[in-house]
Coordinates of C-alpha atoms in Angstrom, one line a residue:
X1 CA -80.5 -144.6 -112.3
X2 CA -78.6 -146.9 -114.6
X3 CA -79.7 -145.0 -117.7
X4 CA -78.4 -141.8 -116.2
X5 CA -75.1 -143.4 -115.1
X6 CA -74.8 -144.6 -118.7
X7 CA -75.5 -141.0 -120.0
X8 CA -72.8 -139.7 -117.7
X9 CA -70.3 -142.3 -119.2
X10 CA -71.4 -141.5 -122.8
X11 CA -71.4 -137.7 -122.4
X12 CA -69.0 -136.8 -119.5
X13 CA -68.7 -133.3 -120.9
X14 CA -72.4 -132.4 -120.6
X15 CA -73.9 -131.0 -117.4
X16 CA -77.4 -132.3 -117.6
X17 CA -76.9 -136.1 -116.9
X18 CA -74.9 -135.2 -113.8
X19 CA -77.6 -132.9 -112.5
X20 CA -80.4 -135.4 -113.2
X21 CA -78.4 -138.2 -111.6
X22 CA -77.6 -136.1 -108.5
X23 CA -81.3 -135.3 -108.2
X24 CA -82.5 -138.8 -108.7
X25 CA -79.8 -140.5 -106.4
X26 CA -80.4 -138.0 -103.6
X27 CA -84.2 -138.3 -103.6
X28 CA -84.1 -142.1 -104.0
X29 CA -81.7 -142.5 -101.1
X30 CA -83.8 -140.3 -98.9
X31 CA -86.9 -142.3 -99.7
X32 CA -85.2 -145.7 -99.1
X33 CA -83.6 -144.6 -95.9
X34 CA -86.9 -143.0 -94.7
X35 CA -88.7 -146.2 -95.5
X36 CA -86.1 -148.3 -93.7
X37 CA -86.4 -146.2 -90.6
X38 CA -90.1 -146.0 -90.4
X39 CA -90.3 -142.5 -92.0
X40 CA -87.7 -141.0 -89.7
X41 CA -84.5 -139.3 -90.9
X42 CA -81.9 -137.7 -88.8
X43 CA -79.4 -134.9 -89.7
X44 CA -76.5 -137.4 -89.9
X45 CA -78.6 -139.5 -92.4
X46 CA -79.0 -136.5 -94.7
X47 CA -75.3 -135.6 -94.6
X48 CA -74.3 -139.2 -95.3
X49 CA -76.8 -139.6 -98.1
X50 CA -75.7 -136.4 -99.8
X51 CA -72.0 -137.3 -100.5
X52 CA -72.3 -138.7 -104.0
X53 CA -75.2 -136.4 -105.1
X54 CA -73.2 -133.4 -103.9
X55 CA -70.2 -134.5 -105.9
X56 CA -72.4 -135.0 -109.0
X57 CA -74.1 -131.6 -108.5
X58 CA -70.7 -129.9 -108.3
X59 CA -69.6 -131.5 -111.6
X60 CA -72.9 -130.4 -113.2
X61 CA -72.2 -126.8 -112.0
X62 CA -68.6 -127.0 -113.3
X63 CA -69.8 -128.1 -116.7
X64 CA -72.9 -125.9 -116.8
X65 CA -72.2 -122.8 -114.7
X66 CA -75.1 -120.9 -116.3
X67 CA -77.7 -123.6 -116.0
X68 CA -80.4 -123.0 -113.5
X69 CA -81.4 -126.6 -113.0
X70 CA -77.8 -127.5 -112.1
X71 CA -77.9 -124.8 -109.4
X72 CA -81.3 -125.9 -108.2
X73 CA -80.2 -129.5 -107.7
X74 CA -77.0 -128.4 -105.9
X75 CA -79.1 -126.1 -103.7
X76 CA -81.5 -128.9 -102.8
X77 CA -78.7 -131.2 -101.8
X78 CA -77.0 -128.5 -99.8
X79 CA -80.2 -127.4 -98.1
X80 CA -81.4 -130.8 -97.1
X81 CA -77.9 -132.0 -96.0
X82 CA -77.6 -129.0 -93.6
X83 CA -75.1 -126.9 -95.5
X84 CA -77.1 -123.6 -95.1
X85 CA -74.2 -121.4 -96.3
X86 CA -73.8 -123.3 -99.6
X87 CA -77.6 -123.4 -100.1
X88 CA -77.8 -119.6 -99.5
X89 CA -74.9 -119.0 -101.9
X90 CA -76.7 -121.1 -104.5
X91 CA -79.9 -119.3 -104.0
X92 CA -78.1 -116.0 -104.7
X93 CA -76.5 -117.6 -107.8
X94 CA -79.9 -118.7 -109.1
X95 CA -81.2 -115.2 -108.7
X96 CA -78.3 -113.8 -110.6
X97 CA -79.0 -116.1 -113.5

């Protein structure tokens, strides 16, 4: 995580570090929260855990609007955090790419 945060600081104009960091942070937080709660996650957990990764994914999309991976990460965060409308829109955007 620290290496990706450094990459974002060093190349704030490039989409890829934002997308990788969003993916890593979201997955790591899900795992840590799940482990802390005995393998159980609730919808409110997912929404709470998605705040920073969603912002990072939005920045990746802004910087790399034609990049499939940026869309895939944003779609994953949206889908797992319960934002079905955004996830569906991102699915359509991926298909257009």
